[in-house]
CSV table of C-alpha atoms in Angstrom, one decimal:
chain,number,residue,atom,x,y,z
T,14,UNK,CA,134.3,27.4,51.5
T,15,UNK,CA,134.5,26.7,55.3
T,16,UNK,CA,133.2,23.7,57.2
T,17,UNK,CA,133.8,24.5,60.6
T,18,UNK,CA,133.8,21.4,63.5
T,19,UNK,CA,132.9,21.7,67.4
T,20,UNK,CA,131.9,20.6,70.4
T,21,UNK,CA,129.5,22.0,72.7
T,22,UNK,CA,128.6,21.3,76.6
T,23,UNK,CA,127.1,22.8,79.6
T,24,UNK,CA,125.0,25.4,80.3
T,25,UNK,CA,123.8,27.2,77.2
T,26,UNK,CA,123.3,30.8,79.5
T,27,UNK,CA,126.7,32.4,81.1
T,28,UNK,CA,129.7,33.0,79.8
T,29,UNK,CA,132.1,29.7,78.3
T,30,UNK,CA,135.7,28.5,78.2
T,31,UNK,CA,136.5,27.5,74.5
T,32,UNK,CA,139.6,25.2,73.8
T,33,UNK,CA,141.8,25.8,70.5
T,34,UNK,CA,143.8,23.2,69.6
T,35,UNK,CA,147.4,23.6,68.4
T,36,UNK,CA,149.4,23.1,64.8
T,37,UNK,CA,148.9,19.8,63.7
T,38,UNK,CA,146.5,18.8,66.5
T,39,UNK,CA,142.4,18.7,66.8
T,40,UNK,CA,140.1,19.5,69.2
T,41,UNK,CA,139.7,15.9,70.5
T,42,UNK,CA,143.3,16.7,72.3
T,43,UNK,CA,141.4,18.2,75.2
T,44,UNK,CA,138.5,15.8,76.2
T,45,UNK,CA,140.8,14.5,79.0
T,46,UNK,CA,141.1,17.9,80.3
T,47,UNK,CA,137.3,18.8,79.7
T,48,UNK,CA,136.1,15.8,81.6
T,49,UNK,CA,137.7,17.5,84.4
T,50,UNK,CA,136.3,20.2,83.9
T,51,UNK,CA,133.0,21.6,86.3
T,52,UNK,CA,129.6,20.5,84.6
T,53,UNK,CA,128.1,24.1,85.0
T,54,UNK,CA,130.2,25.6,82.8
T,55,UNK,CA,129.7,25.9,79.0
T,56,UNK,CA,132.4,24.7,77.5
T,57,UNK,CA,133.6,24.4,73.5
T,58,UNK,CA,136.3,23.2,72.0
T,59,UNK,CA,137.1,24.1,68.2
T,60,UNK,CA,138.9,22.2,65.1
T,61,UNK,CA,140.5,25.0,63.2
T,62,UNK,CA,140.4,25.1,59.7
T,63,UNK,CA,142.0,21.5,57.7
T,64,UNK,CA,142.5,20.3,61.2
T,65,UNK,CA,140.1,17.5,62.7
T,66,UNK,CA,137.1,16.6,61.2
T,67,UNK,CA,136.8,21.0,59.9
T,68,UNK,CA,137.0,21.3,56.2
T,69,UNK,CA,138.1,24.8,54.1
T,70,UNK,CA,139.2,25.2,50.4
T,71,UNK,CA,140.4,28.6,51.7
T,72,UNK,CA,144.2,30.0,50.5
T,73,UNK,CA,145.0,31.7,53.5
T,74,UNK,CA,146.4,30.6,56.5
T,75,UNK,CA,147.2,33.7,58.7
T,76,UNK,CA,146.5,33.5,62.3
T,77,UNK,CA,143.8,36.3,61.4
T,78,UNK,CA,142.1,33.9,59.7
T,79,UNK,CA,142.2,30.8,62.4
T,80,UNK,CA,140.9,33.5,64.5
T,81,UNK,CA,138.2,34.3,62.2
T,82,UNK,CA,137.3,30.1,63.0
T,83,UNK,CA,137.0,30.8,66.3
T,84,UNK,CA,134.5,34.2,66.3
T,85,UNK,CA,132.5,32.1,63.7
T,86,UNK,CA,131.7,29.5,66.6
T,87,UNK,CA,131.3,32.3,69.1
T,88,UNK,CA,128.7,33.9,67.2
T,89,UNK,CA,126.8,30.7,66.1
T,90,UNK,CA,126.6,29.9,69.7
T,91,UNK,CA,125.6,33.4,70.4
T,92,UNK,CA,128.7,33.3,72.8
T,93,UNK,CA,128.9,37.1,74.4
T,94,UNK,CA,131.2,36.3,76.9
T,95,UNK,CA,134.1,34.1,77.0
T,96,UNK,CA,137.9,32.9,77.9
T,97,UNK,CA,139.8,31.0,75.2
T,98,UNK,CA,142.8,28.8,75.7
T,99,UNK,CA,144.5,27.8,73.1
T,100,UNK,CA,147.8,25.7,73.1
T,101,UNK,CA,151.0,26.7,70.9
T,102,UNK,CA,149.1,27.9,67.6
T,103,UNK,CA,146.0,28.0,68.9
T,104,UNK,CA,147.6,31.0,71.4
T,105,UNK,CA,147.9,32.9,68.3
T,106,UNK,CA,144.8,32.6,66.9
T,107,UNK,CA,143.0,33.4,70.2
T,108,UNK,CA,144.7,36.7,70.0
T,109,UNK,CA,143.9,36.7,67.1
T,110,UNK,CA,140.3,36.6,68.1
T,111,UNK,CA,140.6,38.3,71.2
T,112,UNK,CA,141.0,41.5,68.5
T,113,UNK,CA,138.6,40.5,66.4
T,114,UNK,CA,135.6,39.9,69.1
T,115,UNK,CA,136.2,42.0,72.1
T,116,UNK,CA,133.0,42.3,73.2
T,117,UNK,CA,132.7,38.5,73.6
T,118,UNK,CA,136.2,37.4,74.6
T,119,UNK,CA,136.7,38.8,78.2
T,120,UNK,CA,140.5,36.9,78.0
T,121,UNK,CA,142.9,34.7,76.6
T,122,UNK,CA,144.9,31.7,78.0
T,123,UNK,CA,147.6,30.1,76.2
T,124,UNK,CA,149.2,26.9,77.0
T,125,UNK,CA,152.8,26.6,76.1
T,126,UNK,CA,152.3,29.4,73.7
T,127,UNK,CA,153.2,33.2,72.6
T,128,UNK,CA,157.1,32.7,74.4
T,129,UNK,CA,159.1,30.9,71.9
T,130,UNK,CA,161.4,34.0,71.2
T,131,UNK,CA,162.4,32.3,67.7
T,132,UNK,CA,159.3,32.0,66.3
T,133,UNK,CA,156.5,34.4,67.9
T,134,UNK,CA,157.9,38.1,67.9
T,135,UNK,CA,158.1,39.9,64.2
T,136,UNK,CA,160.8,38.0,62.2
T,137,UNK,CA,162.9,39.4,60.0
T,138,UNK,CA,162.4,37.9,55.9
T,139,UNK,CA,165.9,35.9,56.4
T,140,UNK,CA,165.1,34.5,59.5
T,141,UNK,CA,161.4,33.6,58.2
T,142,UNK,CA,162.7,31.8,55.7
T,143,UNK,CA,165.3,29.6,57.9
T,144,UNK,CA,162.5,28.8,59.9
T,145,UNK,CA,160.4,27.3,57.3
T,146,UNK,CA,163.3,26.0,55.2
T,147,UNK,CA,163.2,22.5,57.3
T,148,UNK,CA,159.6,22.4,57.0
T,149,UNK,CA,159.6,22.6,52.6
T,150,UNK,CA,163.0,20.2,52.6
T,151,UNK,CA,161.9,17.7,54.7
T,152,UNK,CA,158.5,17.9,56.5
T,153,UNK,CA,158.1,15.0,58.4
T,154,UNK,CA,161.9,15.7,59.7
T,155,UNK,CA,161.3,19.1,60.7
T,156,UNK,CA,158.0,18.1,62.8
T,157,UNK,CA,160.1,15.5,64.9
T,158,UNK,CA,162.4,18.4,65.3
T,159,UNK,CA,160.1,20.3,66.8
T,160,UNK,CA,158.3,17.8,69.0
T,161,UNK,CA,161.9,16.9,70.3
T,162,UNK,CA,162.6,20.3,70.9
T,163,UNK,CA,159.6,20.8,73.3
T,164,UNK,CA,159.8,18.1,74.9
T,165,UNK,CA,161.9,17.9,77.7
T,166,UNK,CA,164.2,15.4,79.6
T,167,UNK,CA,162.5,12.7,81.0
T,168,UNK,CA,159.3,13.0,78.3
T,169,UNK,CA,158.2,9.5,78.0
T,170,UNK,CA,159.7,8.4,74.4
T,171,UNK,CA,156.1,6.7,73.4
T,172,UNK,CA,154.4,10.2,73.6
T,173,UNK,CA,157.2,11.6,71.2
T,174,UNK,CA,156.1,9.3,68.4
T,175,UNK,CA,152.8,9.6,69.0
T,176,UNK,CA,153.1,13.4,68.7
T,177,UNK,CA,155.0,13.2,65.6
T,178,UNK,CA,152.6,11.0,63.9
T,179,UNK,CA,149.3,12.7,64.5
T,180,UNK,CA,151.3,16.6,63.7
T,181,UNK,CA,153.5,14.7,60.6
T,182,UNK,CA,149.6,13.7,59.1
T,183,UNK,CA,148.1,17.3,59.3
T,184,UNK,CA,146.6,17.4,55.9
T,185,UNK,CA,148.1,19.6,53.0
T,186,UNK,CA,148.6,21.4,51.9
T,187,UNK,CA,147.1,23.5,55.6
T,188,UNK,CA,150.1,21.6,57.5
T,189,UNK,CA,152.5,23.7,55.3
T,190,UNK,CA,151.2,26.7,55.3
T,191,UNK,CA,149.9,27.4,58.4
T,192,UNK,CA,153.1,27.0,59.8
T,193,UNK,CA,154.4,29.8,56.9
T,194,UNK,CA,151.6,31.6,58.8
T,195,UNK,CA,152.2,31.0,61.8
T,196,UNK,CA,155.8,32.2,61.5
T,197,UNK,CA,154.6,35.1,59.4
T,198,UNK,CA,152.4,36.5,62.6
T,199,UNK,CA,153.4,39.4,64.2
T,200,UNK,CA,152.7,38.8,67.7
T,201,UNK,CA,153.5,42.5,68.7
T,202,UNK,CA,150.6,44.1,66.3
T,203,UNK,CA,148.0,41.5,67.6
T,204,UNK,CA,148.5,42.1,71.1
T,205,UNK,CA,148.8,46.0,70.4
T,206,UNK,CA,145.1,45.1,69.0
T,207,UNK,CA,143.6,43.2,71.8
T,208,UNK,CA,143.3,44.6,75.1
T,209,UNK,CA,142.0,41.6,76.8
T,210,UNK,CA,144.5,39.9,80.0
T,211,UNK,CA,146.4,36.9,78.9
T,212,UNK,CA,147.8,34.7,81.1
T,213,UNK,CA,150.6,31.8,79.5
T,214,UNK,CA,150.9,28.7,81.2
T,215,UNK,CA,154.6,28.0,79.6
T,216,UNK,CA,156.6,24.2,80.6
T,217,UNK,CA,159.0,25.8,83.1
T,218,UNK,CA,161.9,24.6,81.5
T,219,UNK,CA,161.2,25.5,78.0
T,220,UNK,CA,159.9,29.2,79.5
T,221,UNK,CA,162.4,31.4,77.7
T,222,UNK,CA,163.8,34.7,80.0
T,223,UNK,CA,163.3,37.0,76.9
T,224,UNK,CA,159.8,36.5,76.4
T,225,UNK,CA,159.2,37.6,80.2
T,226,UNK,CA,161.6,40.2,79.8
T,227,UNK,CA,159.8,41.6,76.6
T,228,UNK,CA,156.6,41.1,77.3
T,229,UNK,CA,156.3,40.5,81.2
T,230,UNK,CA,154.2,44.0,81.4
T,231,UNK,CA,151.4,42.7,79.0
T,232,UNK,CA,151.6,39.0,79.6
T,233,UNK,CA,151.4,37.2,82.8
T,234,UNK,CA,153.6,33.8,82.3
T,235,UNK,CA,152.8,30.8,84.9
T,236,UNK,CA,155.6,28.5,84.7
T,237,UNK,CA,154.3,25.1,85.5
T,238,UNK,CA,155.5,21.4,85.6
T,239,UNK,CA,153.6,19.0,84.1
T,240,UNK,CA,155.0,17.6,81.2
T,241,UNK,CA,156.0,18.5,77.8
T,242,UNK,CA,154.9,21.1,75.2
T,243,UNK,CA,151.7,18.7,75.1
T,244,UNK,CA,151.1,19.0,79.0
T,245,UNK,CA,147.5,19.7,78.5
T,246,UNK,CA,147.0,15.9,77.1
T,247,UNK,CA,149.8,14.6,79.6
T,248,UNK,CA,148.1,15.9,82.5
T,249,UNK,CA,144.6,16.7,82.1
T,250,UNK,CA,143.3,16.6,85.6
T,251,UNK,CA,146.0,19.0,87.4
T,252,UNK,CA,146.1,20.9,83.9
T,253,UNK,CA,142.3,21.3,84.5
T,254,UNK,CA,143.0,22.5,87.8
T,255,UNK,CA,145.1,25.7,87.1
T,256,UNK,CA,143.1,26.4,84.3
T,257,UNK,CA,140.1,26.9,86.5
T,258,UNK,CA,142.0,28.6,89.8
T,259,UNK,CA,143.1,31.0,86.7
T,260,UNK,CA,139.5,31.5,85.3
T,261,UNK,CA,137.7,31.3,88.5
T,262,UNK,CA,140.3,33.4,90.6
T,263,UNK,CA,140.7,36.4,88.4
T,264,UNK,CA,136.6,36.4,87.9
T,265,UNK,CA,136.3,37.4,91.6
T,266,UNK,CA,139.3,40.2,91.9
């Protein structure tokens, strides 16, 4: 069983931008950014399954299935139109979506998402496993690893440890393996299987060559400046603001 949690505002006719929050994160990560956000446009914002206040006894984790979240909420709010934007997992799964729905998702944005070279293209078993061998030694370790590792220099040490606190508490055992499935995704079949645009606004400095290189021709990466992996809570007004030019500027061409 699957309880899932969302918010809703706006206009109930037109199309709407739904936020999908990243591993270890909730929903309630963008209400900065939606308050910024025009009033005339419907917008949602999702807590994927064991994340937030959602609830699931499921036993698998694949970004199919965080994708599946996400079409549930389009279609209970009848939702034929739509751009998601989901941050570092919550890219995935709105691929992941994007495939499932494509009559109702018209495009994806990712914030800091679908570029970490390391983790997002097909892995190899080895590698897999070297990934997520930090994670099942030492859990709370391997997340302050990871928040260190996108944040970079000059990243206030405050928001750090905040980061690592709410991603160390994810429940479990969903913290564990959603990551296994997040590192089991393979990125190339799911956007092989959704045809939609996707634009990725990556942290310039953390924006690896490869990715562009690789996937340039089917993603269009924005590098931006405003703060770390988490620069959707850091900076929610100009991160509002290049979210809509994006949205709003590619609706009229």
């Amino acid at each position: 069983m699957t309880r899932i949690s969302y918010t809703a505002r706006g206009p109930r006719h037109g199309g709407a931008i739904v936020f999908v929050h990243g591993w270890g994160c909730c929903r309630h990560d963008f209400d900065d950014l939606i308050h910024y956000l025009p009033d005339n446009h419907r917008v949602l914002a999702i807590d994927l399954a064991e994340h937030g206040d959602s609830r699931s006894t499921r036993t698998s984790w694949s970004m199919d299935e965080f994708g599946r979240d996400i079409v549930s909420v389009l279609e209970a709010e009848g939702i034929r139109d739509s751009v998601i934007v989901g941050h570092s997992l919550g890219g995935a799964a709105a691929v992941e979506a994007a495939a499932l729905s494509p009559d109702s998702v018209s495009r994806v944005v990712a914030l800091d998402a679908l570029h970490y070279m390391f983790l997002f293209p097909p892995l190899s078993n080895q590698q897999e496993e070297t990934a997520l061998a930090p994670f099942r030694n030492d859990f709370s370790s391997a997340v302050r690893g990871m928040v260190e590792a996108g944040s970079p220099a000059g990243t206030e040490e405050e928001l750090i440890e905040a980061y690592v606190e709410q991603m160390s508490s994810v429940r479990q055992p969903a913290g564990l393996k959603s990551m296994e499935g997040l590192v089991h995704w393979d990125m190339n079949s799911a956007l092989a299987r959704a045809n939609q645009p996707i634009t990725v606004f990556a942290v310039h400095s953390l924006l690896s060559p490869q990715a562009v290189e690789k996937y340039g021709d089917r993603i269009t990466f924005v590098p931006i400046e405003l703060g770390s992996h988490h620069f959707a809570r850091e900076a929610p007004e100009e991160t509002a603001q290049v979210l809509m030019s994006e949205i709003t500027g590619r609706d009229n061409t």
